[in-house]
PDB file of C-alpha atoms in Angstrom:
ATOM      1  CA  MET A   1      20.077  -4.517  10.990  1.00  0.00           C
ATOM      2  CA  ARG A   2      17.136  -3.714  13.261  1.00  0.00           C
ATOM      3  CA  ILE A   3      14.172  -2.894  10.951  1.00  0.00           C
ATOM      4  CA  ALA A   4      10.716  -1.481  11.756  1.00  0.00           C
ATOM      5  CA  ILE A   5       7.721  -1.630   9.382  1.00  0.00           C
ATOM      6  CA  ILE A   6       4.634   0.358  10.229  1.00  0.00           C
ATOM      7  CA  HIS A   7       1.335  -0.613   8.555  1.00  0.00           C
ATOM      8  CA  ASN A   8      -2.392  -0.560   9.496  1.00  0.00           C
ATOM      9  CA  GLN A   9      -2.662  -4.329   9.231  1.00  0.00           C
ATOM     10  CA  PHE A  10      -0.445  -7.360   9.205  1.00  0.00           C
ATOM     11  CA  SER A  11      -2.414  -9.795   7.163  1.00  0.00           C
ATOM     12  CA  ASP A  12      -2.675 -11.493   3.771  1.00  0.00           C
ATOM     13  CA  GLY A  13      -4.726  -8.835   1.942  1.00  0.00           C
ATOM     14  CA  GLY A  14      -4.328  -6.352  -0.883  1.00  0.00           C
ATOM     15  CA  GLY A  15      -1.511  -4.821  -2.838  1.00  0.00           C
ATOM     16  CA  MET A  16       0.265  -2.978   0.013  1.00  0.00           C
ATOM     17  CA  GLU A  17       0.056  -6.136   2.144  1.00  0.00           C
ATOM     18  CA  ALA A  18       1.625  -8.165  -0.672  1.00  0.00           C
ATOM     19  CA  TYR A  19       4.374  -5.547  -0.862  1.00  0.00           C
ATOM     20  CA  MET A  20       4.828  -5.741   2.906  1.00  0.00           C
ATOM     21  CA  GLN A  21       5.415  -9.546   2.614  1.00  0.00           C
ATOM     22  CA  CYS A  22       8.112  -8.947   0.006  1.00  0.00           C
ATOM     23  CA  LEU A  23       9.830  -6.499   2.267  1.00  0.00           C
ATOM     24  CA  ILE A  24       9.652  -8.983   5.219  1.00  0.00           C
ATOM     25  CA  GLN A  25      10.926 -11.855   3.230  1.00  0.00           C
ATOM     26  CA  GLY A  26      13.843  -9.703   1.776  1.00  0.00           C
ATOM     27  CA  PHE A  27      14.864  -8.473   5.216  1.00  0.00           C
ATOM     28  CA  LEU A  28      14.624 -11.942   6.702  1.00  0.00           C
ATOM     29  CA  SER A  29      16.792 -13.354   3.949  1.00  0.00           C
ATOM     30  CA  ALA A  30      19.408 -10.721   4.897  1.00  0.00           C
ATOM     31  CA  LYS A  31      19.196 -11.899   8.535  1.00  0.00           C
ATOM     32  CA  ASP A  32      17.723  -8.631   9.764  1.00  0.00           C
ATOM     33  CA  GLU A  33      15.692  -8.278  12.915  1.00  0.00           C
ATOM     34  CA  ILE A  34      12.153  -7.171  11.965  1.00  0.00           C
ATOM     35  CA  HIS A  35       9.657  -5.362  14.119  1.00  0.00           C
ATOM     36  CA  ILE A  36       6.034  -4.870  12.844  1.00  0.00           C
ATOM     37  CA  HIS A  37       3.955  -2.086  14.225  1.00  0.00           C
ATOM     38  CA  SER A  38       0.207  -2.458  13.496  1.00  0.00           C
ATOM     39  CA  TYR A  39      -3.191  -2.314  15.033  1.00  0.00           C
ATOM     40  CA  GLN A  40      -4.850  -5.153  13.099  1.00  0.00           C
ATOM     41  CA  VAL A  41      -2.986  -8.441  13.131  1.00  0.00           C
ATOM     42  CA  ASP A  42      -3.955 -11.852  11.697  1.00  0.00           C
ATOM     43  CA  GLU A  43      -2.288 -14.045  14.303  1.00  0.00           C
ATOM     44  CA  ARG A  44      -2.230 -17.118  12.087  1.00  0.00           C
ATOM     45  CA  PHE A  45      -0.753 -15.249   9.225  1.00  0.00           C
ATOM     46  CA  ALA A  46       1.829 -13.408  11.412  1.00  0.00           C
ATOM     47  CA  ALA A  47       3.010 -16.706  12.877  1.00  0.00           C
ATOM     48  CA  LYS A  48       4.457 -17.586   9.404  1.00  0.00           C
ATOM     49  CA  PHE A  49       7.121 -14.939   9.813  1.00  0.00           C
ATOM     50  CA  ASP A  50       9.978 -14.578  12.238  1.00  0.00           C
ATOM     51  CA  CYS A  51       9.033 -10.984  13.304  1.00  0.00           C
ATOM     52  CA  GLN A  52       8.453  -9.250  16.476  1.00  0.00           C
ATOM     53  CA  VAL A  53       4.901  -7.831  16.391  1.00  0.00           C
ATOM     54  CA  HIS A  54       3.997  -4.672  18.327  1.00  0.00           C
ATOM     55  CA  ARG A  55       0.207  -4.522  18.184  1.00  0.00           C
ATOM     56  CA  LYS A  56      -1.639  -1.398  19.262  1.00  0.00           C
ATOM     57  CA  LYS A  57      -4.921  -2.499  20.800  1.00  0.00           C
ATOM     58  CA  LEU A  58      -7.755  -0.178  19.618  1.00  0.00           C
ATOM     59  CA  PHE A  59     -10.756  -2.471  19.886  1.00  0.00           C
ATOM     60  CA  TYR A  60     -12.818   0.198  21.686  1.00  0.00           C
ATOM     61  CA  PHE A  61     -12.752   2.638  18.754  1.00  0.00           C
ATOM     62  CA  PRO A  62     -15.031   2.595  15.665  1.00  0.00           C
ATOM     63  CA  ARG A  63     -13.532   0.893  12.619  1.00  0.00           C
ATOM     64  CA  ARG A  64     -12.471   4.010  10.649  1.00  0.00           C
ATOM     65  CA  TRP A  65     -11.262   5.801  13.765  1.00  0.00           C
ATOM     66  CA  LYS A  66      -8.820   3.048  14.633  1.00  0.00           C
ATOM     67  CA  LYS A  67      -6.628   4.036  11.773  1.00  0.00           C
ATOM     68  CA  TYR A  68      -6.640   7.706  12.687  1.00  0.00           C
ATOM     69  CA  VAL A  69      -5.820   6.931  16.348  1.00  0.00           C
ATOM     70  CA  PHE A  70      -3.048   4.569  15.243  1.00  0.00           C
ATOM     71  CA  LEU A  71      -1.527   7.151  12.969  1.00  0.00           C
ATOM     72  CA  LYS A  72      -1.666   9.816  15.700  1.00  0.00           C
ATOM     73  CA  GLU A  73      -0.034   7.414  18.103  1.00  0.00           C
ATOM     74  CA  CYS A  74       2.716   6.654  15.631  1.00  0.00           C
ATOM     75  CA  ASN A  75       3.332  10.342  15.012  1.00  0.00           C
ATOM     76  CA  GLU A  76       3.554  11.117  18.720  1.00  0.00           C
ATOM     77  CA  HIS A  77       5.293   8.051  20.163  1.00  0.00           C
ATOM     78  CA  PHE A  78       7.209   6.043  17.544  1.00  0.00           C
ATOM     79  CA  ASP A  79      10.902   6.837  17.778  1.00  0.00           C
ATOM     80  CA  ARG A  80      12.888   6.018  14.613  1.00  0.00           C
ATOM     81  CA  LYS A  81      16.108   6.233  16.688  1.00  0.00           C
ATOM     82  CA  ASP A  82      15.229   2.832  18.082  1.00  0.00           C
ATOM     83  CA  TYR A  83      15.901   1.226  14.708  1.00  0.00           C
ATOM     84  CA  ASP A  84      18.572   1.220  12.042  1.00  0.00           C
ATOM     85  CA  LEU A  85      15.871   1.650   9.417  1.00  0.00           C
ATOM     86  CA  SER A  86      12.123   2.268   9.693  1.00  0.00           C
ATOM     87  CA  LEU A  87       9.466   2.335   6.992  1.00  0.00           C
ATOM     88  CA  ALA A  88       5.750   3.166   6.916  1.00  0.00           C
ATOM     89  CA  LEU A  89       3.267   1.772   4.465  1.00  0.00           C
ATOM     90  CA  THR A  90       0.613   4.020   5.895  1.00  0.00           C
ATOM     91  CA  ARG A  91       0.207   7.812   6.391  1.00  0.00           C
ATOM     92  CA  THR A  92       2.603   8.568   9.242  1.00  0.00           C
ATOM     93  CA  PHE A  93       5.668  10.822   9.331  1.00  0.00           C
ATOM     94  CA  ALA A  94       7.272   8.840  12.207  1.00  0.00           C
ATOM     95  CA  PRO A  95       9.728   6.571  10.276  1.00  0.00           C
ATOM     96  CA  ASP A  96      12.738   7.208   8.086  1.00  0.00           C
ATOM     97  CA  ILE A  97      10.884   6.376   4.871  1.00  0.00           C
ATOM     98  CA  ALA A  98       7.297   6.652   3.790  1.00  0.00           C
ATOM     99  CA  ILE A  99       6.188   4.211   1.063  1.00  0.00           C
ATOM    100  CA  VAL A 100       3.458   5.726  -1.077  1.00  0.00           C
ATOM    101  CA  GLY A 101       1.295   3.458  -3.164  1.00  0.00           C
ATOM    102  CA  GLY A 102      -1.225   6.117  -4.016  1.00  0.00           C
ATOM    103  CA  VAL A 103      -2.187   9.776  -3.279  1.00  0.00           C
ATOM    104  CA  HIS A 104      -5.570  10.347  -1.648  1.00  0.00           C
ATOM    105  CA  PRO A 105      -6.616  13.462  -3.552  1.00  0.00           C
ATOM    106  CA  ALA A 106      -5.913  11.578  -6.815  1.00  0.00           C
ATOM    107  CA  SER A 107      -8.243   8.824  -5.640  1.00  0.00           C
ATOM    108  CA  ILE A 108     -10.989  11.399  -4.906  1.00  0.00           C
ATOM    109  CA  HIS A 109     -10.511  12.966  -8.351  1.00  0.00           C
ATOM    110  CA  ALA A 110     -10.754   9.590 -10.062  1.00  0.00           C
ATOM    111  CA  GLY A 111     -14.067   8.803  -8.269  1.00  0.00           C
ATOM    112  CA  THR A 112     -17.489   9.583  -9.721  1.00  0.00           C
ATOM    113  CA  GLY A 113     -20.760  10.764  -8.351  1.00  0.00           C
ATOM    114  CA  TYR A 114     -21.746  12.514  -5.145  1.00  0.00           C
ATOM    115  CA  ARG A 115     -19.706  12.058  -1.998  1.00  0.00           C
ATOM    116  CA  HIS A 116     -21.675  11.907   1.202  1.00  0.00           C
ATOM    117  CA  ILE A 117     -20.729  14.354   3.947  1.00  0.00           C
ATOM    118  CA  LEU A 118     -19.292  11.474   6.082  1.00  0.00           C
ATOM    119  CA  LYS A 119     -17.211  10.361   3.154  1.00  0.00           C
ATOM    120  CA  ARG A 120     -15.957  13.859   2.615  1.00  0.00           C
ATOM    121  CA  PHE A 121     -15.030  14.059   6.273  1.00  0.00           C
ATOM    122  CA  HIS A 122     -12.919  10.876   6.013  1.00  0.00           C
ATOM    123  CA  ASP A 123     -11.398  12.246   2.803  1.00  0.00           C
ATOM    124  CA  ALA A 124     -10.323  15.306   4.773  1.00  0.00           C
ATOM    125  CA  MET A 125      -8.845  13.218   7.574  1.00  0.00           C
ATOM    126  CA  GLU A 126      -6.889  10.981   5.076  1.00  0.00           C
ATOM    127  CA  THR A 127      -5.585  14.004   3.245  1.00  0.00           C
ATOM    128  CA  ARG A 128      -4.533  15.696   6.521  1.00  0.00           C
ATOM    129  CA  PHE A 129      -2.468  12.739   7.601  1.00  0.00           C
ATOM    130  CA  GLU A 130      -1.019  12.409   4.131  1.00  0.00           C
ATOM    131  CA  ARG A 131      -0.045  16.102   4.076  1.00  0.00           C
ATOM    132  CA  SER A 132       1.617  15.787   7.438  1.00  0.00           C
ATOM    133  CA  MET A 133       3.497  12.689   6.266  1.00  0.00           C
ATOM    134  CA  LEU A 134       4.736  14.234   3.093  1.00  0.00           C
ATOM    135  CA  ASP A 135       5.734  17.450   4.902  1.00  0.00           C
ATOM    136  CA  ARG A 136       7.759  15.851   7.688  1.00  0.00           C
ATOM    137  CA  VAL A 137       9.041  12.387   6.795  1.00  0.00           C
ATOM    138  CA  PRO A 138      12.703  12.361   5.897  1.00  0.00           C
ATOM    139  CA  HIS A 139      12.311  10.409   2.655  1.00  0.00           C
ATOM    140  CA  ILE A 140       9.409   9.493   0.361  1.00  0.00           C
ATOM    141  CA  VAL A 141       9.436   6.468  -1.914  1.00  0.00           C
ATOM    142  CA  ALA A 142       6.692   6.406  -4.587  1.00  0.00           C
ATOM    143  CA  HIS A 143       5.671   3.034  -6.158  1.00  0.00           C
ATOM    144  CA  SER A 144       5.696   4.558  -9.672  1.00  0.00           C
ATOM    145  CA  LYS A 145       6.503   7.662 -11.646  1.00  0.00           C
ATOM    146  CA  SER A 146       2.792   8.428 -11.983  1.00  0.00           C
ATOM    147  CA  ILE A 147       2.354   8.358  -8.185  1.00  0.00           C
ATOM    148  CA  ALA A 148       5.430  10.660  -7.785  1.00  0.00           C
ATOM    149  CA  ASP A 149       3.853  12.998 -10.363  1.00  0.00           C
ATOM    150  CA  ASP A 150       0.618  12.914  -8.311  1.00  0.00           C
ATOM    151  CA  ILE A 151       2.545  13.776  -5.162  1.00  0.00           C
ATOM    152  CA  VAL A 152       4.037  16.829  -6.849  1.00  0.00           C
ATOM    153  CA  LYS A 153       0.690  17.801  -8.481  1.00  0.00           C
ATOM    154  CA  TYR A 154      -1.437  17.709  -5.323  1.00  0.00           C
ATOM    155  CA  TYR A 155       1.341  18.724  -2.851  1.00  0.00           C
ATOM    156  CA  SER A 156       3.358  21.047  -4.956  1.00  0.00           C
ATOM    157  CA  ASP A 157       5.134  22.732  -2.070  1.00  0.00           C
ATOM    158  CA  ILE A 158       6.947  19.639  -0.729  1.00  0.00           C
ATOM    159  CA  ASP A 159      10.670  19.321  -1.139  1.00  0.00           C
ATOM    160  CA  SER A 160      10.893  16.976  -4.125  1.00  0.00           C
ATOM    161  CA  SER A 161      14.588  16.263  -3.346  1.00  0.00           C
ATOM    162  CA  ARG A 162      13.171  13.842  -0.657  1.00  0.00           C
ATOM    163  CA  LEU A 163      11.151  11.922  -3.302  1.00  0.00           C
ATOM    164  CA  SER A 164      12.356   8.787  -5.077  1.00  0.00           C
ATOM    165  CA  VAL A 165      10.609   6.265  -7.367  1.00  0.00           C
ATOM    166  CA  VAL A 166      11.184   2.575  -6.593  1.00  0.00           C
ATOM    167  CA  TYR A 167       8.920   0.099  -8.317  1.00  0.00           C
ATOM    168  CA  PRO A 168       7.638  -2.783  -6.156  1.00  0.00           C
ATOM    169  CA  PRO A 169       9.388  -6.142  -6.595  1.00  0.00           C
ATOM    170  CA  VAL A 170       7.811  -9.063  -8.486  1.00  0.00           C
ATOM    171  CA  ASP A 171       7.670 -12.501  -6.799  1.00  0.00           C
ATOM    172  CA  THR A 172       9.010 -14.694  -9.550  1.00  0.00           C
ATOM    173  CA  ASP A 173       8.182 -17.857  -7.624  1.00  0.00           C
ATOM    174  CA  PHE A 174       4.512 -16.845  -7.759  1.00  0.00           C
ATOM    175  CA  PHE A 175       4.322 -15.015 -11.058  1.00  0.00           C
ATOM    176  CA  LYS A 176       5.985 -17.325 -13.566  1.00  0.00           C
ATOM    177  CA  LYS A 177       5.383 -18.507 -17.073  1.00  0.00           C
ATOM    178  CA  THR A 178       3.333 -21.707 -17.267  1.00  0.00           C
ATOM    179  CA  ASP A 179       4.064 -24.599 -19.582  1.00  0.00           C
ATOM    180  CA  GLN A 180       1.688 -25.514 -22.419  1.00  0.00           C
ATOM    181  CA  ARG A 181      -0.124 -28.182 -20.344  1.00  0.00           C
ATOM    182  CA  GLU A 182      -0.859 -25.815 -17.478  1.00  0.00           C
ATOM    183  CA  GLU A 183      -1.908 -23.088 -19.872  1.00  0.00           C
ATOM    184  CA  ALA A 184      -4.350 -25.433 -21.642  1.00  0.00           C
ATOM    185  CA  ILE A 185      -5.909 -26.426 -18.266  1.00  0.00           C
ATOM    186  CA  ILE A 186      -6.302 -22.743 -17.294  1.00  0.00           C
ATOM    187  CA  ARG A 187      -7.792 -21.716 -20.671  1.00  0.00           C
ATOM    188  CA  LYS A 188     -10.357 -24.548 -20.480  1.00  0.00           C
ATOM    189  CA  GLU A 189     -11.282 -23.833 -16.858  1.00  0.00           C
ATOM    190  CA  HIS A 190     -11.929 -20.143 -17.576  1.00  0.00           C
ATOM    191  CA  ARG A 191     -13.307 -20.643 -21.117  1.00  0.00           C
ATOM    192  CA  ILE A 192     -10.588 -18.564 -22.682  1.00  0.00           C
ATOM    193  CA  ASP A 193     -10.550 -18.435 -26.490  1.00  0.00           C
ATOM    194  CA  THR A 194      -7.259 -19.908 -27.636  1.00  0.00           C
ATOM    195  CA  ALA A 195      -7.361 -17.876 -30.833  1.00  0.00           C
ATOM    196  CA  LYS A 196      -7.261 -14.593 -28.951  1.00  0.00           C
ATOM    197  CA  MET A 197      -4.874 -12.821 -26.621  1.00  0.00           C
ATOM    198  CA  THR A 198      -6.398 -12.460 -23.141  1.00  0.00           C
ATOM    199  CA  LEU A 199      -5.723  -9.494 -20.850  1.00  0.00           C
ATOM    200  CA  LEU A 200      -6.146  -9.847 -17.083  1.00  0.00           C
ATOM    201  CA  PHE A 201      -6.544  -6.526 -15.294  1.00  0.00           C
ATOM    202  CA  PRO A 202      -7.198  -7.071 -11.529  1.00  0.00           C
ATOM    203  CA  SER A 203      -7.867  -3.702  -9.842  1.00  0.00           C
ATOM    204  CA  THR A 204     -10.109  -1.975  -7.340  1.00  0.00           C
ATOM    205  CA  GLY A 205     -10.114   1.260  -9.446  1.00  0.00           C
ATOM    206  CA  HIS A 206      -9.823   0.637 -13.153  1.00  0.00           C
ATOM    207  CA  LYS A 207      -9.952   4.319 -14.156  1.00  0.00           C
ATOM    208  CA  ARG A 208      -7.279   5.298 -11.568  1.00  0.00           C
ATOM    209  CA  LYS A 209      -5.033   2.362 -12.585  1.00  0.00           C
ATOM    210  CA  GLY A 210      -5.142   3.335 -16.256  1.00  0.00           C
ATOM    211  CA  LEU A 211      -7.396   0.733 -17.890  1.00  0.00           C
ATOM    212  CA  PRO A 212      -9.108   3.260 -20.270  1.00  0.00           C
ATOM    213  CA  GLU A 213      -5.669   4.276 -21.637  1.00  0.00           C
ATOM    214  CA  LEU A 214      -4.556   0.686 -22.008  1.00  0.00           C
ATOM    215  CA  LEU A 215      -7.733  -0.206 -23.917  1.00  0.00           C
ATOM    216  CA  GLN A 216      -7.217   2.785 -26.171  1.00  0.00           C
ATOM    217  CA  ALA A 217      -3.657   1.674 -26.860  1.00  0.00           C
ATOM    218  CA  PHE A 218      -4.905  -1.808 -27.886  1.00  0.00           C
ATOM    219  CA  ARG A 219      -7.514  -0.251 -30.157  1.00  0.00           C
ATOM    220  CA  GLU A 220      -4.810   1.758 -31.905  1.00  0.00           C
ATOM    221  CA  LEU A 221      -2.607  -1.289 -32.227  1.00  0.00           C
ATOM    222  CA  ASP A 222      -5.492  -3.160 -33.907  1.00  0.00           C
ATOM    223  CA  SER A 223      -5.933  -0.368 -36.453  1.00  0.00           C
TER     224      SER A 223
END
């Protein structure tokens, strides 16, 4: 199959970038032809994958505006008919499927404190592109049921028949159970008390990702 993946960046970065790597590796193992559409490309990283990279050069735009111009270009010029399957990991309605790892109004709601006028402007831009995507893309895939619930909550008039929940895959070569020797080394290195269970919660938004609810659940278990 001829596959297109649209994302703001093709690099080794955060959660959506890790998800993108899983997609690429899965499609490559199936012998698919992969085309990456992006405006920010780490050339050394991209060289690790047998993909055709279509880079939109936007060096002359300010940092935040590059994304908006890229999304506008995708909406106007990307043709999903050129591919057997196309997916977007960013806010564009151009492909067959939009992958949603979070809803912007929910992120705003989870934030605290005063939002500067420039920040509010960017919030409006992100929400505008997200609304267009959810209104017009043929199918929407949410990374979790809570994200699907947020889509319905903040965009209640969208056609929910286009919405599915597919949890991201887990790389079992990377996330695997250690043996006792490795565990002892890790515990010593990070000064972890062997008499207690240790919870690791990596996140850029603890409240939005549910840490307070998780801590409350542990408190109730202790009681």
